[in-house]
XYZ file of C-alpha atoms in Angstrom:
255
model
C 12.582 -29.739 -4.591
C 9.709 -30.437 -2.046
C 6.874 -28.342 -1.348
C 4.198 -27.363 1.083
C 1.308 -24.785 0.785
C -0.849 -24.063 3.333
C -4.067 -22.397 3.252
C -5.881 -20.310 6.097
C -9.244 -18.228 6.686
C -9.842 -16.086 9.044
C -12.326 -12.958 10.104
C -9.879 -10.588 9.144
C -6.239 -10.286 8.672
C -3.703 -7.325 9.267
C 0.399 -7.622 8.130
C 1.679 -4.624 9.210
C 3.744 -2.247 7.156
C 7.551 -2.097 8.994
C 7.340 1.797 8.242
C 3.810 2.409 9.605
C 4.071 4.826 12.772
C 0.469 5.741 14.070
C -1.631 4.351 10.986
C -0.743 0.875 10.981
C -1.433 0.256 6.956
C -1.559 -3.461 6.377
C 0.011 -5.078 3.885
C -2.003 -7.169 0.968
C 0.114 -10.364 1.706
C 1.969 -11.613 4.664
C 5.982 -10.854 4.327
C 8.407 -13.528 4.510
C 9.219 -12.763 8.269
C 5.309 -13.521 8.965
C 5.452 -16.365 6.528
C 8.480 -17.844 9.018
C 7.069 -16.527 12.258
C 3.504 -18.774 11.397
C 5.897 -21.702 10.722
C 7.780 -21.476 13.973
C 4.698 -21.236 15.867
C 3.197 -24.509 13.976
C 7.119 -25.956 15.356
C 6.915 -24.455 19.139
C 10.327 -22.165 18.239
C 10.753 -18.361 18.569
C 11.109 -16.321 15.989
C 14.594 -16.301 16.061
C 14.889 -20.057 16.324
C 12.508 -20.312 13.002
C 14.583 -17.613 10.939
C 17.622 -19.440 12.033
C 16.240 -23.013 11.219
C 14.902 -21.299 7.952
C 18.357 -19.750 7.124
C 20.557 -23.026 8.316
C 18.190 -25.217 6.017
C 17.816 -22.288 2.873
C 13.876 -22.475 2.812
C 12.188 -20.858 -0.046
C 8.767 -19.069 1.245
C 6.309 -17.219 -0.803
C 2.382 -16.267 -0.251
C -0.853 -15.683 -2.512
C -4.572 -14.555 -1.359
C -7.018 -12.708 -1.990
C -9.518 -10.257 0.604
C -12.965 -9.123 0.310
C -11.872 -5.732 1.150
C -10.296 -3.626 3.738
C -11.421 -1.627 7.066
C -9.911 0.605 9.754
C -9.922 0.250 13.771
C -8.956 2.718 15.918
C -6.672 1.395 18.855
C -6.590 2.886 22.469
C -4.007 1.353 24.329
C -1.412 1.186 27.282
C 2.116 1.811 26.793
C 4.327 -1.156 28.621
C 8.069 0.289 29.378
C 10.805 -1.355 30.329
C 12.545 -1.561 33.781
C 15.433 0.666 32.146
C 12.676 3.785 32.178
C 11.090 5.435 34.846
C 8.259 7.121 33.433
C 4.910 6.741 34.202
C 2.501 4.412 31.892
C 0.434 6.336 28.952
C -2.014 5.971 26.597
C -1.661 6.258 22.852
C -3.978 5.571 19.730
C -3.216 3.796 16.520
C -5.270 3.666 13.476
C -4.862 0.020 12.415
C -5.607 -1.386 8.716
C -6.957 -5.003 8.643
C -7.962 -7.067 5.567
C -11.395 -8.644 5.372
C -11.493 -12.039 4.779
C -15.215 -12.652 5.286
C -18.055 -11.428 3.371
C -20.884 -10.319 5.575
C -23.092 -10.266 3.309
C -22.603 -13.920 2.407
C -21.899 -14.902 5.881
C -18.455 -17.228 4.857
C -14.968 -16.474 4.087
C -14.619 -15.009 0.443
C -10.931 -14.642 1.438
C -7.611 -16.794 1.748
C -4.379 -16.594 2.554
C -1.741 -19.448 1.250
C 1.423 -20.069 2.888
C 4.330 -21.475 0.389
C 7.685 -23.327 1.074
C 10.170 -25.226 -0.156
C 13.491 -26.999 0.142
C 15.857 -29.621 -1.221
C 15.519 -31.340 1.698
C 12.485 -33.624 2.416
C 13.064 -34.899 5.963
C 12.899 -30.761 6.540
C 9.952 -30.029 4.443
C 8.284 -33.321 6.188
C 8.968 -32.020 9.739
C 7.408 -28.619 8.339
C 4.490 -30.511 7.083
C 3.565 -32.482 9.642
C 3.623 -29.354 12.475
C 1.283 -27.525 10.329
C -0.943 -30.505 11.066
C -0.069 -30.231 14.435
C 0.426 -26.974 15.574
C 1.821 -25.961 18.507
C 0.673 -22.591 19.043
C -2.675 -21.061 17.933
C -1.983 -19.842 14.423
C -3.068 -16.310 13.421
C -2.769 -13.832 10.346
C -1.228 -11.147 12.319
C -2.405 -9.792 15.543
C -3.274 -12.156 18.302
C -6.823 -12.329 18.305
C -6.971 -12.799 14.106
C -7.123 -16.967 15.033
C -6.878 -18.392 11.907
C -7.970 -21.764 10.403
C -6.193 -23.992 8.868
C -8.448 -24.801 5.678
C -5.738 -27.272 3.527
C -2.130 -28.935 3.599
C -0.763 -29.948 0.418
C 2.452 -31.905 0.022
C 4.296 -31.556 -3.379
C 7.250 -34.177 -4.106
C 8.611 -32.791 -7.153
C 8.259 -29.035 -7.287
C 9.821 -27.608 -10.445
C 10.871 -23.815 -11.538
C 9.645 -22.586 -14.820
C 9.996 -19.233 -16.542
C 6.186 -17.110 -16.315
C 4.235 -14.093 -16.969
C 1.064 -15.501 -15.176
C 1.380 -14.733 -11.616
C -1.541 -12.742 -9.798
C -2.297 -12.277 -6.534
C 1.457 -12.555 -4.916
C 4.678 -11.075 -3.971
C 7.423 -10.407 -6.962
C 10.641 -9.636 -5.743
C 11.961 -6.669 -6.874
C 10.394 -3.397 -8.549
C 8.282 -3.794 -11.278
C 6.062 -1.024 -11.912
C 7.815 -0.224 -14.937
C 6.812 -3.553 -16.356
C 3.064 -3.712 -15.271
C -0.211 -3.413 -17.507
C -3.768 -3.480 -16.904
C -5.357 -6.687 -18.098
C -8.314 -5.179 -19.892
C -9.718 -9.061 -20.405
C -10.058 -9.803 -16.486
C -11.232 -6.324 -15.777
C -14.043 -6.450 -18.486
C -15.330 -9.268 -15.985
C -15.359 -8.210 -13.157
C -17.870 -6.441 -10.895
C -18.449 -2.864 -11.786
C -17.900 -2.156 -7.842
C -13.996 -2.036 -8.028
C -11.080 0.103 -7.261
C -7.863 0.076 -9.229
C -5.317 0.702 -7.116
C -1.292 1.397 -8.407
C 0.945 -1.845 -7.551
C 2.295 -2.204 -3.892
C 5.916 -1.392 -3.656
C 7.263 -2.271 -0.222
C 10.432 -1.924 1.153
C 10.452 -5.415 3.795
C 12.961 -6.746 5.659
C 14.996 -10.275 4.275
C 17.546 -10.501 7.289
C 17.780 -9.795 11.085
C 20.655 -9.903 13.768
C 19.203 -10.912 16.977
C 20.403 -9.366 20.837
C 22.146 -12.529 22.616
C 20.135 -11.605 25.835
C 17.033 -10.646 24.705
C 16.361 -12.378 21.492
C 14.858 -9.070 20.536
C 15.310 -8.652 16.479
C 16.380 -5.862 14.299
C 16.390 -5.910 10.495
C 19.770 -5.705 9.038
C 18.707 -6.337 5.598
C 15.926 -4.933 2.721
C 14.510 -6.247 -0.213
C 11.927 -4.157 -3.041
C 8.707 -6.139 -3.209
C 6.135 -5.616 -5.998
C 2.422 -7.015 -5.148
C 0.989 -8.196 -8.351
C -3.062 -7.450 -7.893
C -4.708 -9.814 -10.716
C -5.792 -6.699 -12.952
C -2.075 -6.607 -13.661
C 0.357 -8.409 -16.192
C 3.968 -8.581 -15.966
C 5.542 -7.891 -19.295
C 8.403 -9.586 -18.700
C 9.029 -13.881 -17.947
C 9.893 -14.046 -14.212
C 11.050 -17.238 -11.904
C 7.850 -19.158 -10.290
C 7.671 -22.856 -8.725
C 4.875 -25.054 -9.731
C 2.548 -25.787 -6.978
C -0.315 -28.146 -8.936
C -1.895 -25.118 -11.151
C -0.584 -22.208 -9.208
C 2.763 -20.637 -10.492
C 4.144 -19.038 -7.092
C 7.072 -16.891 -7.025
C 9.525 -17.758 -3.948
C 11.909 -15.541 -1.677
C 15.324 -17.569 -0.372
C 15.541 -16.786 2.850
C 19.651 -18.325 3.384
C 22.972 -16.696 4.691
């Protein structure tokens, strides 16, 4: 199995919830349709050119961060319709969420985002690789003016799966709360300026059918999500690749 991770910073970063109406409510961690639709920019494809290449070539994905918070934005903006409807433009608001990746205070990204793949094949991973360092597109962490930077690209020849209860910071597929318990070690060190929050159960989209015409996407398929913040320990051994010291658990995205 080869690897790549790829690390970004940014200002700020927002990965919207699929079942946010008017508050946009971001997500802690990009989902694997975000993870493929940064890829496909890096490779000059659509989206659904990337989730097909993905699916064709059975690419694992999988991301891990960490913010220095969270804020809110309020959105005034135009509504665009199509040539099908006659009415009128209008205006609308949205209250967005957006992660902060940079500390003011310090003046310098405290936050990260890290991209994961992998895939039996290297001539895929390689092409992969060497677009990250090479972008096509501007790269950003959700909305188009959250530019990100690339900060590191890491090859990895002979990834390796292991059984592990010490994953923090990243997706785990499927529902875990049941499993979960505070780490009183880690919290006993950390700032006394902290909020525990309950895990992050989302409900985000694995598959998509795509209009012939229009290219325009609709999810077809779901999968449960557990974030695991690193306050929290999984009770239970769970599937992660080795990526140097990090233990990353990995989404298939295939057929």
């Amino acid at each position: 199995m080869y690897g790549v991770r790829v690390e970004f910073v940014a200002e700020t970063a927002s990965f919207r919830d699929p079942g946010g109406q008017l508050f946009h409510a971001t997500l802690p961690l990009p989902p694997a349709s975000t993870i493929i639709g940064i890829a496909g920019a890096a490779m000059g494809l659509t989206f659904a050119d990337a989730w097909n290449w993905f699916q064709e070539n059975r690419i694992r994905v999988g991301a891990r961060g960490k913010s220095a918070g969270k804020g809110k934005d309020l959105w005034i903006y135009t509504k665009i319709y199509s040539n099908s409807k006659k009415e009128p433009p209008g205006k609308d608001t949205v209250n967005r969420e957006f992660l902060c990746l940079t500390s003011r205070r310090a003046g310098e990204a405290s936050g990260w985002i890290a991209l994961y793949y992998a895939c039996e094949n290297e001539e895929v991973m390689r092409k992969l690789y060497h677009s990250f360092q090479d972008p096509v597109y501007a790269l950003s962490l959700g909305t188009n003016d959250e530019i990100a930077k690339c900060r590191s690209i890491r090859w990895f020849d002979n990834l390796h799966e292991c059984d592990t209860q010490d994953v923090q910071d990243v997706w785990l597929e499927g529902d875990f709360r049941h499993s979960l318990t505070l780490d009183w070690e880690k919290i006993k060190n950390m700032p006394i300026a902290i909020t525990l929050t309950p895990p992050k159960i989302a409900n985000l989209p694995v598959d998509f059918e795509f209009d012939p015409e229009t290219r325009e996407r609709k999810a077809v398929k779901y999968k449960t999500f557990t974030f695991i913040q690193k306050y929290l320990m999984v009770n239970q051994s769970v599937k992660a690749y080795q990526y140097g010291e990090e233990k990353i658990p990995l989404t298939k995205i295939s057929r």
